[in-house]
PDB file of C-alpha atoms and ligand atoms in Angstrom:
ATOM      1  CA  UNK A   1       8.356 -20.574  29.543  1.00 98.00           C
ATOM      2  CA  UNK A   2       6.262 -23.601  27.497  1.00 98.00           C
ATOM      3  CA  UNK A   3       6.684 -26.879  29.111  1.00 98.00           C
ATOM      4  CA  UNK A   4       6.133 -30.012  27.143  1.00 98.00           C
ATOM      5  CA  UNK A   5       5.352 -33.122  28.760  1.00 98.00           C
ATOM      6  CA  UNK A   6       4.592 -34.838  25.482  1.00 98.00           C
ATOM      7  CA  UNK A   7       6.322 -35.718  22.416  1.00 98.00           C
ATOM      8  CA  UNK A   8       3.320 -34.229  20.114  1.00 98.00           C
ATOM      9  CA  UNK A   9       3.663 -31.143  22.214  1.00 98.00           C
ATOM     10  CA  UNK A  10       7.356 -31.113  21.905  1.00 98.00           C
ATOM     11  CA  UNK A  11       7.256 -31.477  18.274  1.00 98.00           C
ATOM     12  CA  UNK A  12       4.274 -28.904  17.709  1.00 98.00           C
ATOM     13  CA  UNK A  13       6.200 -26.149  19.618  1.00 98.00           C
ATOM     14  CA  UNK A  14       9.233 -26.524  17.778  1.00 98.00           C
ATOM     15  CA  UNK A  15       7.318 -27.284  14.339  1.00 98.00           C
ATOM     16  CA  UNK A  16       5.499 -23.583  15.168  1.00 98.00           C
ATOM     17  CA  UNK A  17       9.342 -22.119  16.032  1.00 98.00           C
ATOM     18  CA  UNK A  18      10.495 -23.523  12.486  1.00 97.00           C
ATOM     19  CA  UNK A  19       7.902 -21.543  10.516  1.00 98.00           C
ATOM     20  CA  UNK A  20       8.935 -18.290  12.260  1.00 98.00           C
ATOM     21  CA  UNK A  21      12.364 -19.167  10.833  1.00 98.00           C
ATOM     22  CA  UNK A  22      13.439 -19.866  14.131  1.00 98.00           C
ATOM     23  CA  UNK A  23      17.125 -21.289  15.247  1.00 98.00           C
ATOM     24  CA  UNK A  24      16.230 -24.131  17.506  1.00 98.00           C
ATOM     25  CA  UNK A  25      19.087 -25.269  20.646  1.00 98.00           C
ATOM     26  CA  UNK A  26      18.493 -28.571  22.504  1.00 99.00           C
ATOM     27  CA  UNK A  27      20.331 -28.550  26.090  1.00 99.00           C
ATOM     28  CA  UNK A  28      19.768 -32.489  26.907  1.00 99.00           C
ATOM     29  CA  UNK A  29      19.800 -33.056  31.537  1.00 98.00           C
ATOM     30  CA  UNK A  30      18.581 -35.023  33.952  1.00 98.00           C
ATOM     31  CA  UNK A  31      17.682 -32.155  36.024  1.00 98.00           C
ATOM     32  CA  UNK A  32      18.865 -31.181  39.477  1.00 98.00           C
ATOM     33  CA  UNK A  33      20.581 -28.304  37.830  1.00 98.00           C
ATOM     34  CA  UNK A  34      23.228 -26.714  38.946  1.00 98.00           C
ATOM     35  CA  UNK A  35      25.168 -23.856  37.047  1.00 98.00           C
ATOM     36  CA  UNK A  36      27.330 -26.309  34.948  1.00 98.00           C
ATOM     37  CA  UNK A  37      23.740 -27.088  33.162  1.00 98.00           C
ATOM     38  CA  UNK A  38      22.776 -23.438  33.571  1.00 98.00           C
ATOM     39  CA  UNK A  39      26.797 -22.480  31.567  1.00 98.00           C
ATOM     40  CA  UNK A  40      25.004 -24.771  28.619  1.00 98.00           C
ATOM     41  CA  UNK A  41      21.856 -22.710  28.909  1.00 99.00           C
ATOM     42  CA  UNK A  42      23.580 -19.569  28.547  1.00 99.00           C
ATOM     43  CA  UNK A  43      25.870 -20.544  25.503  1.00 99.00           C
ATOM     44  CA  UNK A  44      22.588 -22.106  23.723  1.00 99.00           C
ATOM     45  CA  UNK A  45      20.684 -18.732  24.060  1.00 98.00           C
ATOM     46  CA  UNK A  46      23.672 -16.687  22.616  1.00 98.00           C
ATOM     47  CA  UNK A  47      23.765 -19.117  19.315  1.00 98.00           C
ATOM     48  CA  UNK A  48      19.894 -20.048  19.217  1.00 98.00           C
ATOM     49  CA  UNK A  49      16.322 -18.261  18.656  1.00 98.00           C
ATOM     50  CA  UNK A  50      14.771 -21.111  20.355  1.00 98.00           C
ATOM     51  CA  UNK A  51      15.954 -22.726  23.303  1.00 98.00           C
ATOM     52  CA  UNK A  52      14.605 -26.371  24.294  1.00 99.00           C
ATOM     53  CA  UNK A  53      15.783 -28.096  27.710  1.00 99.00           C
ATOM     54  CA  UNK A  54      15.030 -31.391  27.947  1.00 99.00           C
ATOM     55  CA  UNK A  55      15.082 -32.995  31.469  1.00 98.00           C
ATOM     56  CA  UNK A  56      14.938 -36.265  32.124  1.00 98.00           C
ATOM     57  CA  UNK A  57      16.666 -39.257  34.139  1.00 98.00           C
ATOM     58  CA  UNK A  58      17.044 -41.384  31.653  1.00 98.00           C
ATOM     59  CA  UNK A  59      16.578 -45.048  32.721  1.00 97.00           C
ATOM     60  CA  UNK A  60      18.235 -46.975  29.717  1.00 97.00           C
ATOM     61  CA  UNK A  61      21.986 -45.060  30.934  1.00 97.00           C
ATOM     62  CA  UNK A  62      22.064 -46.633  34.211  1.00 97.00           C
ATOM     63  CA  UNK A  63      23.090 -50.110  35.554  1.00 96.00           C
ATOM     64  CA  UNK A  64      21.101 -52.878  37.517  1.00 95.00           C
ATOM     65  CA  UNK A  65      22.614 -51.450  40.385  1.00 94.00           C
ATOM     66  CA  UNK A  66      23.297 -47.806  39.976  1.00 96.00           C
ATOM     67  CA  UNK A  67      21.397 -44.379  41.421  1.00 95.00           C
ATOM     68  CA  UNK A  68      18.600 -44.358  39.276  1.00 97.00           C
ATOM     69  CA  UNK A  69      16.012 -44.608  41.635  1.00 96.00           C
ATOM     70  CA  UNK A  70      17.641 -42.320  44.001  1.00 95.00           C
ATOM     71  CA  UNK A  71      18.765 -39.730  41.654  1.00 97.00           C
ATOM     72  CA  UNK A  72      18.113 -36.103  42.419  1.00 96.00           C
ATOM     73  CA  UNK A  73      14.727 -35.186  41.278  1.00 97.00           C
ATOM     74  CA  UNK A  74      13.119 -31.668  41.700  1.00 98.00           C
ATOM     75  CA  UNK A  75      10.932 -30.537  38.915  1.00 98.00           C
ATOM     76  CA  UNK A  76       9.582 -27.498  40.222  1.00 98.00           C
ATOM     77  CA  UNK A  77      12.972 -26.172  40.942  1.00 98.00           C
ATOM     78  CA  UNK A  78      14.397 -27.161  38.122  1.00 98.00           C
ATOM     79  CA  UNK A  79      11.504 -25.207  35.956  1.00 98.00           C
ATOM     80  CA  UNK A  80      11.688 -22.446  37.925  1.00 98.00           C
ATOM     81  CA  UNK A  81      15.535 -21.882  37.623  1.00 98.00           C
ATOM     82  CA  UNK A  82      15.226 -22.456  33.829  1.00 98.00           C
ATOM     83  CA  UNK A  83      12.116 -20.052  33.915  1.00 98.00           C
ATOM     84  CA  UNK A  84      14.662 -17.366  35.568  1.00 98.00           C
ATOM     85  CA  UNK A  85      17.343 -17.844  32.448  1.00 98.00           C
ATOM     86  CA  UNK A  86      14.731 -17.185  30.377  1.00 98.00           C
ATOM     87  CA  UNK A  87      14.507 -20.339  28.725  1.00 98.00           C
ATOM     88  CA  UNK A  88      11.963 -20.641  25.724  1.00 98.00           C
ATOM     89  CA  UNK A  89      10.936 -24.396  26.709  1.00 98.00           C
ATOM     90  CA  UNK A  90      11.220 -27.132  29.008  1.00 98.00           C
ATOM     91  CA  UNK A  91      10.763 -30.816  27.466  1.00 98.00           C
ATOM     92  CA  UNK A  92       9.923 -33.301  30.205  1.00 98.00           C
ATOM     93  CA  UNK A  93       8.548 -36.162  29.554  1.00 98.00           C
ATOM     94  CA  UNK A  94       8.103 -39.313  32.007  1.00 97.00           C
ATOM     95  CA  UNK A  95       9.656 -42.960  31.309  1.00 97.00           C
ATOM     96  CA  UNK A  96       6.794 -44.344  29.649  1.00 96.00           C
ATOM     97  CA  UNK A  97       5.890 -41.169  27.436  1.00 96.00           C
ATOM     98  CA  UNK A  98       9.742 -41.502  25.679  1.00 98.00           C
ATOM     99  CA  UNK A  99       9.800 -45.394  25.763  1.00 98.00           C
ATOM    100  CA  UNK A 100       7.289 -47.881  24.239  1.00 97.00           C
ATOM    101  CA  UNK A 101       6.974 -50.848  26.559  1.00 96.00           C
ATOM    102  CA  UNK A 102       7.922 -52.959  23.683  1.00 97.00           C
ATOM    103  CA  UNK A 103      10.380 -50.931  22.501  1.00 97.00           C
ATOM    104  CA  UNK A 104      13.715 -52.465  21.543  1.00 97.00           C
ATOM    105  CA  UNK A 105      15.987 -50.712  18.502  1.00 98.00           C
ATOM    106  CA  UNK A 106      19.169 -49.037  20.560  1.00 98.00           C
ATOM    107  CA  UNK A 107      21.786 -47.229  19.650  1.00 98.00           C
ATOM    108  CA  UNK A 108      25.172 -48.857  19.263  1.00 98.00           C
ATOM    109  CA  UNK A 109      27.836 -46.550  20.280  1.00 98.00           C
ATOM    110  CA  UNK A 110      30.882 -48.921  18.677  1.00 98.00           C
ATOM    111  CA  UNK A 111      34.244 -49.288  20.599  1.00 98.00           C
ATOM    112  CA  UNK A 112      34.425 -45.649  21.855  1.00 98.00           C
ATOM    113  CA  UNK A 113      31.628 -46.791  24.120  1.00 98.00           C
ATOM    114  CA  UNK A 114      33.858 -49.852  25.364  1.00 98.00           C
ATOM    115  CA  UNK A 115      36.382 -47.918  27.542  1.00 98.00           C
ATOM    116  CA  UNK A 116      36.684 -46.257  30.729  1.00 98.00           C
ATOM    117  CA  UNK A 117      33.164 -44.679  31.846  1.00 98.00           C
ATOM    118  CA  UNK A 118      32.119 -47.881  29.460  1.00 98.00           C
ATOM    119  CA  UNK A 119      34.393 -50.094  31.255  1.00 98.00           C
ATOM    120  CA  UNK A 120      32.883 -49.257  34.419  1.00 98.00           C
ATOM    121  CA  UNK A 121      29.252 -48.807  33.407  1.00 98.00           C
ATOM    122  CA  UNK A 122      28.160 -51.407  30.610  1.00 98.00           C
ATOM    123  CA  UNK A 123      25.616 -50.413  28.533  1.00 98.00           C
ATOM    124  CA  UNK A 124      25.847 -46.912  30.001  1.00 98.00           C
ATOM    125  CA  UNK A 125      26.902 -44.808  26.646  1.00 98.00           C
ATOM    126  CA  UNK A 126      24.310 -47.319  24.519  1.00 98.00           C
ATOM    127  CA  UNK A 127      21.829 -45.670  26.306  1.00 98.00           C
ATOM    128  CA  UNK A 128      22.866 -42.212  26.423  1.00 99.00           C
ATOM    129  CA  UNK A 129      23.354 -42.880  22.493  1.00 99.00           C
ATOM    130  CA  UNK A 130      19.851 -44.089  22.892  1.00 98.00           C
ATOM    131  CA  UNK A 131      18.268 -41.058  24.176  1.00 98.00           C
ATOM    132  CA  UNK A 132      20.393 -38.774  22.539  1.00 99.00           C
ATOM    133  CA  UNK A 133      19.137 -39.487  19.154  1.00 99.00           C
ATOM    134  CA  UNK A 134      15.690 -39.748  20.239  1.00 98.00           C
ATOM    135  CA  UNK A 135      15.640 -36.040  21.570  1.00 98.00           C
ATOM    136  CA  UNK A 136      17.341 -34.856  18.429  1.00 98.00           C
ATOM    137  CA  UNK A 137      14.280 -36.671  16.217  1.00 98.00           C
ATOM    138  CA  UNK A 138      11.980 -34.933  18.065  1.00 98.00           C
ATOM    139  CA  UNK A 139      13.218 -31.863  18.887  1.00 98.00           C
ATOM    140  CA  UNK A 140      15.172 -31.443  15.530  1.00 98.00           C
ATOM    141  CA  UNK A 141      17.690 -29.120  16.548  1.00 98.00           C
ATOM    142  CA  UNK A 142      20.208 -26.645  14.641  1.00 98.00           C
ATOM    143  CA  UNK A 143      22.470 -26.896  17.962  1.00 98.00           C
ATOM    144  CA  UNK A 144      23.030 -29.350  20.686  1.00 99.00           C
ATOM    145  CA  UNK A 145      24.993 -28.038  23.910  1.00 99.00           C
ATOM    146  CA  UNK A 146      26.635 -30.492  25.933  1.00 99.00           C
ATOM    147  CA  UNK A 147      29.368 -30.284  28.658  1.00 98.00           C
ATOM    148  CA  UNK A 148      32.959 -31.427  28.750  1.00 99.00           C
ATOM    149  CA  UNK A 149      32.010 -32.477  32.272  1.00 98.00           C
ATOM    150  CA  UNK A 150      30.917 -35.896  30.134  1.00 98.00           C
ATOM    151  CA  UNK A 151      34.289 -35.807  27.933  1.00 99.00           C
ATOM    152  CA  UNK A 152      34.142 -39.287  26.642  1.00 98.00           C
ATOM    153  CA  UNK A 153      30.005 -38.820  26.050  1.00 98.00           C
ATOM    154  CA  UNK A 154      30.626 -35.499  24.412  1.00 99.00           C
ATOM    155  CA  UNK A 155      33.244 -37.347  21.653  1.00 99.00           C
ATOM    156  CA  UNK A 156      30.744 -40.359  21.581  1.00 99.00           C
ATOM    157  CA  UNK A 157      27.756 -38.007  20.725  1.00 99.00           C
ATOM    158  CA  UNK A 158      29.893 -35.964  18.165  1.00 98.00           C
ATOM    159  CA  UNK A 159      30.792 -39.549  16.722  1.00 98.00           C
ATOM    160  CA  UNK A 160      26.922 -40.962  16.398  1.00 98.00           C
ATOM    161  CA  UNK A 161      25.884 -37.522  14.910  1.00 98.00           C
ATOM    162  CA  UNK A 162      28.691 -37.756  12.239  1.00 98.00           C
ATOM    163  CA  UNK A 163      28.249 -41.491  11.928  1.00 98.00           C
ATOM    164  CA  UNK A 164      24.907 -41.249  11.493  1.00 98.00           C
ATOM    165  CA  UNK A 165      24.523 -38.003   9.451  1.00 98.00           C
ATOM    166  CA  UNK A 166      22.520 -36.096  11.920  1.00 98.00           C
ATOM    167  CA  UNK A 167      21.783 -33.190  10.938  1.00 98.00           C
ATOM    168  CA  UNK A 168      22.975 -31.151  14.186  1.00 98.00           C
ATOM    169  CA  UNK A 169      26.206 -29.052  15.404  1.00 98.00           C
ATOM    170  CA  UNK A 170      27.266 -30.942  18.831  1.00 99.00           C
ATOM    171  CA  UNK A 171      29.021 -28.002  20.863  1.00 99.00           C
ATOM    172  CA  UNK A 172      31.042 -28.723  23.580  1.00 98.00           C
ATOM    173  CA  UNK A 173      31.290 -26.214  27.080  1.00 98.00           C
ATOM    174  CA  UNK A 174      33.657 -25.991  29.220  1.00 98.00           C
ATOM    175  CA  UNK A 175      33.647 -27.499  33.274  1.00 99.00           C
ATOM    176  CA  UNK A 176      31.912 -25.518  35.651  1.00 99.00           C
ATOM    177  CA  UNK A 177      33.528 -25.718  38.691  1.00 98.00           C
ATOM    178  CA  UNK A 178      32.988 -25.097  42.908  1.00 98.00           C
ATOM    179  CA  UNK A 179      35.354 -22.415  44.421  1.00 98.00           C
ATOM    180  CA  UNK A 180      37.787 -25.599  45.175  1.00 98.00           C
ATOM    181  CA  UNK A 181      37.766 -26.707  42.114  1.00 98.00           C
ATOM    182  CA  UNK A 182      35.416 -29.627  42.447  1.00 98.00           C
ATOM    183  CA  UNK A 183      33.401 -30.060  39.122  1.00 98.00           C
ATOM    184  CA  UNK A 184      29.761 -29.265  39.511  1.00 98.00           C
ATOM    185  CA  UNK A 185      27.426 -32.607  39.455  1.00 98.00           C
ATOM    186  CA  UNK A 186      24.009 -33.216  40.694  1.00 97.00           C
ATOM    187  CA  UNK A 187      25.869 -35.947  42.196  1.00 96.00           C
ATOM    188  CA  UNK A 188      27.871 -34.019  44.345  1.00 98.00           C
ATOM    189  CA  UNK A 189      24.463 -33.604  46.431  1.00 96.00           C
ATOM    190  CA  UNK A 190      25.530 -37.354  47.864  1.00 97.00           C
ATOM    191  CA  UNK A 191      28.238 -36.447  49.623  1.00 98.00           C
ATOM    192  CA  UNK A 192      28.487 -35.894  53.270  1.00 98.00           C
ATOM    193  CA  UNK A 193      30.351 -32.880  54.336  1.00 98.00           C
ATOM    194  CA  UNK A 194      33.533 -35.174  55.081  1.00 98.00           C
ATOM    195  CA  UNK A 195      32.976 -36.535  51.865  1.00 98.00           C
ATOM    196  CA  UNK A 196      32.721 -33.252  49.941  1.00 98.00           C
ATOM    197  CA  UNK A 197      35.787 -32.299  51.331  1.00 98.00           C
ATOM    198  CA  UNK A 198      37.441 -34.987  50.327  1.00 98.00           C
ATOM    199  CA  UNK A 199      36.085 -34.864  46.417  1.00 98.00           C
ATOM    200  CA  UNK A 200      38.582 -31.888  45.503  1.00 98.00           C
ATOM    201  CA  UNK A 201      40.840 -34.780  45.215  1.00 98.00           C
ATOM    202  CA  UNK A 202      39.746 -35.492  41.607  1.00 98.00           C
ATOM    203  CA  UNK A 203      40.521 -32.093  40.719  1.00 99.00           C
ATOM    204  CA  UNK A 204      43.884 -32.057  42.688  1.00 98.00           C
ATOM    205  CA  UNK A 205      44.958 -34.915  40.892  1.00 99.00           C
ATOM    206  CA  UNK A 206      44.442 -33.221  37.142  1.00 99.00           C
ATOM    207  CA  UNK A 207      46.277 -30.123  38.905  1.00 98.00           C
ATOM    208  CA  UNK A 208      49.031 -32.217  39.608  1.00 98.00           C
ATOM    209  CA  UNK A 209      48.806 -33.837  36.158  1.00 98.00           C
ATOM    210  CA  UNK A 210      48.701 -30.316  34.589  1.00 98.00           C
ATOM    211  CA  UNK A 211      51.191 -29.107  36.610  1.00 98.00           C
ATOM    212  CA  UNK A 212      53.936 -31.610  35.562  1.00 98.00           C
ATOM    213  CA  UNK A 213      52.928 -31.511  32.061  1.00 98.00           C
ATOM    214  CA  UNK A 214      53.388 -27.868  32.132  1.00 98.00           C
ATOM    215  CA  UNK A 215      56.852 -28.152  33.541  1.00 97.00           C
ATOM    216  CA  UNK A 216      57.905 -30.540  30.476  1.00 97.00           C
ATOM    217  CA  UNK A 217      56.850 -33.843  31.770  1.00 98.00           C
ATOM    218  CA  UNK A 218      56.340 -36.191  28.663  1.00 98.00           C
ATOM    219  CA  UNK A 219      55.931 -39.598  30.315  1.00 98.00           C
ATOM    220  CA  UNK A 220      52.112 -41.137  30.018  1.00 98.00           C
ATOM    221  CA  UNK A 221      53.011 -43.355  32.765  1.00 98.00           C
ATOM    222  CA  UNK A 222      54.663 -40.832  35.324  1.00 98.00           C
ATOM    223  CA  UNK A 223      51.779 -38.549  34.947  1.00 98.00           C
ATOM    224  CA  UNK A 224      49.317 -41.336  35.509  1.00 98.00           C
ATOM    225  CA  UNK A 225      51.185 -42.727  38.684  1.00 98.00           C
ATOM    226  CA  UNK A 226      51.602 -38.772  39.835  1.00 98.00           C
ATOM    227  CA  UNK A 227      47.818 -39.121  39.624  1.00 98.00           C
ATOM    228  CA  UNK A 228      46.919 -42.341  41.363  1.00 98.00           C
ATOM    229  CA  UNK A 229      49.280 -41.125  43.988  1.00 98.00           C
ATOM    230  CA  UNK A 230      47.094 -38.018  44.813  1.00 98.00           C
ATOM    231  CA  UNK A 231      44.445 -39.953  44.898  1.00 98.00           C
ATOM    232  CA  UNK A 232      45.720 -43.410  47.002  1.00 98.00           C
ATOM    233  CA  UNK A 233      46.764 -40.317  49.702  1.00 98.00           C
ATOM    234  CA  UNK A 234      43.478 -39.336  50.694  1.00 98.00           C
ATOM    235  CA  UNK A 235      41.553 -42.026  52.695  1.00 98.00           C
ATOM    236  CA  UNK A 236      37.468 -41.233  51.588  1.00 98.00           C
ATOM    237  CA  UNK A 237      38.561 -41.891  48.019  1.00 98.00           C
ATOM    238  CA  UNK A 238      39.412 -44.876  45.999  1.00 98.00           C
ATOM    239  CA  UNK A 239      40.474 -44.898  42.406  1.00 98.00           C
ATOM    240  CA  UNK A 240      38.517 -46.606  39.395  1.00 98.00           C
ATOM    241  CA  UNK A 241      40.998 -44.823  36.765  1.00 98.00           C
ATOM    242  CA  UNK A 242      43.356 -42.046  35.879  1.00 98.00           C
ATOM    243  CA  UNK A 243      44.718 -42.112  32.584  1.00 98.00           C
ATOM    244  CA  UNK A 244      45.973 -39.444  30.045  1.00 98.00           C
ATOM    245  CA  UNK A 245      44.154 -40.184  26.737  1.00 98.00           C
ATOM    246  CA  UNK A 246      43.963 -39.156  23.003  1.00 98.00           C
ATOM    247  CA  UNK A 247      41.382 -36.165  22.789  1.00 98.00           C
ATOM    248  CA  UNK A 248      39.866 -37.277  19.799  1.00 97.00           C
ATOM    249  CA  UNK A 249      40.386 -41.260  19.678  1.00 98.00           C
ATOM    250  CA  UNK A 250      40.280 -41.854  23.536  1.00 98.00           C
ATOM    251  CA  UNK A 251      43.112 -44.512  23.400  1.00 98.00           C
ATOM    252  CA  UNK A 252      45.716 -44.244  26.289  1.00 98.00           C
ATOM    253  CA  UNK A 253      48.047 -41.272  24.806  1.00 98.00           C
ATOM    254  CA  UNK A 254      51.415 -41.440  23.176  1.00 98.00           C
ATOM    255  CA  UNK A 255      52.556 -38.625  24.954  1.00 98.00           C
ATOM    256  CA  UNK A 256      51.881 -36.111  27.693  1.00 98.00           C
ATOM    257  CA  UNK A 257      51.370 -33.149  25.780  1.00 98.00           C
ATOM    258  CA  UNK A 258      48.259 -32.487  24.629  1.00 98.00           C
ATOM    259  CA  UNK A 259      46.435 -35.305  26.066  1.00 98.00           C
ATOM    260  CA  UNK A 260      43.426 -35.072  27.898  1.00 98.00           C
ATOM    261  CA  UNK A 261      43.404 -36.495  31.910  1.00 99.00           C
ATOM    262  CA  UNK A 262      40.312 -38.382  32.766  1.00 99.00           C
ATOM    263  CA  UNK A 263      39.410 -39.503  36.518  1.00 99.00           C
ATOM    264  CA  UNK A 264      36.964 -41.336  37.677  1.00 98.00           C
ATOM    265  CA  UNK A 265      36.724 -42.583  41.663  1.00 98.00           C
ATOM    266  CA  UNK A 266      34.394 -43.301  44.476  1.00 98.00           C
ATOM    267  CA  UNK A 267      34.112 -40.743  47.520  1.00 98.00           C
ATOM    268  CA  UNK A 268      32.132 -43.187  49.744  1.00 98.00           C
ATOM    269  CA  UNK A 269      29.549 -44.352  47.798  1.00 97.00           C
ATOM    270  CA  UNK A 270      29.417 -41.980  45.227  1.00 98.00           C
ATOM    271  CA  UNK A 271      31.403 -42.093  41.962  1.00 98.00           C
ATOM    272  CA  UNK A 272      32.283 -38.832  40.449  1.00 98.00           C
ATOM    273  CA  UNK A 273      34.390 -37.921  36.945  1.00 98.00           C
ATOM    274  CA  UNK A 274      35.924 -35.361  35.981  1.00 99.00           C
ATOM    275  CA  UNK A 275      38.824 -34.137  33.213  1.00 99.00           C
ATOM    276  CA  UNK A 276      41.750 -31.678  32.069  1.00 99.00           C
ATOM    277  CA  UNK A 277      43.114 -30.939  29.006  1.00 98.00           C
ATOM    278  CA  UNK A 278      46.650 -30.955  29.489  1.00 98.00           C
ATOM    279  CA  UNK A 279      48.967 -28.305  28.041  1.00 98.00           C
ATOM    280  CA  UNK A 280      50.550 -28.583  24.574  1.00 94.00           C
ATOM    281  CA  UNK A 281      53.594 -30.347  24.249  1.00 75.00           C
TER     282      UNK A 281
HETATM  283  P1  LIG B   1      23.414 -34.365  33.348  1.00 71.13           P
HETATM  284  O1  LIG B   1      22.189 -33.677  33.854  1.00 71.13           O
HETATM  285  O2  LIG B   1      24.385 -34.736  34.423  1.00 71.13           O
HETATM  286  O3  LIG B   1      23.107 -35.496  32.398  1.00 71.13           O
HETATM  287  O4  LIG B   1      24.187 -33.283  32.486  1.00 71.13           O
HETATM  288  C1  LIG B   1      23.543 -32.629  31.425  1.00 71.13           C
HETATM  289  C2  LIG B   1      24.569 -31.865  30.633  1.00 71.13           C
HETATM  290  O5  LIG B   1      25.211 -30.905  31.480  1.00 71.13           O
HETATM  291  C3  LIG B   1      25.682 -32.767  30.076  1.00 71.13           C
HETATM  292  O6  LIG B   1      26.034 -32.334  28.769  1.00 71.13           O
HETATM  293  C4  LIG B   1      26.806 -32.527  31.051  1.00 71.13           C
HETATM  294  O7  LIG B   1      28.090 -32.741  30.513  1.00 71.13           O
HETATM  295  C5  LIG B   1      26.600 -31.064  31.397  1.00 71.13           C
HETATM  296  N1  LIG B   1      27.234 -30.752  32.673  1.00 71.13           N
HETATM  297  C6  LIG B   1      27.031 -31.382  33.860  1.00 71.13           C
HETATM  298  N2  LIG B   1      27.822 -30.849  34.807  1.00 71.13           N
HETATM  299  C7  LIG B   1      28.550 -29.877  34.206  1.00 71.13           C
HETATM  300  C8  LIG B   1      29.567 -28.967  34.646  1.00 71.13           C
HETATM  301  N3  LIG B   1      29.998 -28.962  35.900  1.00 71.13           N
HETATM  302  N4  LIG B   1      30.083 -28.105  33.745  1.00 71.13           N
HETATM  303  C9  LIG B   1      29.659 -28.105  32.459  1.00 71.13           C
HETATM  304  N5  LIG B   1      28.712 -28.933  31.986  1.00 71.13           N
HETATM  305  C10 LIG B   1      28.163 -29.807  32.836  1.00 71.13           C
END
């Protein structure tokens, strides 16, 4: 596997990739991978001739008082796992080789990035807009993979890249989940083992969601309280939102069917998301 550290070696190995007529697949992380990044991996390698893995913890997505500096970092693992999949290249560049120190054009994700995760984290999807479109510049890719872990990031990506006439095919993959169900995050790595217990809770909520929905349940609100309910029972957690939502617009849905859940709450100190798409009406 290459490894690029800079972006005139990230651009030179792709530029060389291009001239072999190459079909090039950027699989944007932070690292700490885990097999939800590894699911991404796999589906870029079936669709692409080259396949670029960026990692880095991107500074400009986190608040004043959020987990940047503590954020899992482990470079050699993380190189040596992608090594294993058989990953053509790993991008990873440090803070100052992607940012100027002067730098100052951002990208404005518009009012999909004002609610829920952007509710809760402001500023958050302006910089994963941000960072998004400076890895597709320089890595100029056919194919981006990115997971429906991050629903509302996934829509707001596919939004800037038709907005903005990228020239790339955003392709959403499914959740990756534990054996209980809990979604896979490199932030589950917070949580004590009382704690991790604890987190199926997200998931048992959108169970609960999908399981009235599935039984003819129509009501928006009903579903929603069915899910604050699971939630407000078990003691670690405490709720920032559950809400069923349009799939495409993200506005609260009109109805149950067809919606998609989104969850967001604190176990401790950690937060954790996670999502459903609930059956057809
Ligand atoms: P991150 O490193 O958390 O920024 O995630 C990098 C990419 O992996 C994003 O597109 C995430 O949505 C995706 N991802 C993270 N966790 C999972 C998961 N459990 N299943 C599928 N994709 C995931």
């Amino acid at each position: 596997m290459e490894q690029a550290v800079s972006k005139e070696e990230i651009r030179q190995l792709v530029l060389e990739a291009r001239r072999e007529g190459k079909r090039v697949a950027l699989v944007p992380t932070m690292g700490a991978l885990h097999e939800g990044h590894l699911s991404l991996v796999r589906a870029a390698q079936a669709r692409a001739d080259l396949v670029v893995v960026s990692i880095f913890v991107n500074p400009t997505q986190f608040g004043p008082s959020e987990d940047f500096e503590a954020y899992p970092r482990d470079l050699a693992r993380d190189l040596a796992l992608l090594s294993a999949e058989g990953v053509d290249a790993a991008f990873t560049p440090g803070t100052e080789a992607m940012y100027a120190p002067d730098a100052q054009v951002t990208v404005d994700p518009g009012p999909l990035g004002d609610v829920w995760e952007g509710a809760s984290r402001p500023g958050h999807f302006r910089g994963v807009c941000t960072i998004v479109a400076k890895l597709f510049a320089l890595v100029a890719p056919d194919l981006a993979f990115f997971g429906e872990k991050d629903y509302q990031q996934l829509v707001i990506v596919k939004r800037m890249v038709a907005d903005l006439d990228f020239p790339v095919k955003v392709v959403g993959c499914p959740i990756v989940r534990e054996y209980d169900g809990l979604a896979m995050s490199s932030r589950n790595a917070y949580l004590s083992a009382e704690e991790r217990a604890a987190a199926t809770v997200l998931y048992r909520a959108l169970r609960e969601a999908e399981t009235l929905v599935c039984g003819g349940e129509t009501s928006v609100e009903y579903v929603e309280q069915a899910m604050r309910d699971t939630v407000e029972a078990e003691p670690l957690a405490s709720l920032d939102y559950a809400a069923l939502i349009d799939p495409h617009t993200l506005v609260r849905a009109a109805g149950a069917g067809g919606a998609r859940a989104i969850i967001a709450a604190r176990v401790g100190a950690t937060r954790l998301i996670d999502n459903m798409a609930m059956p057809s009406a």
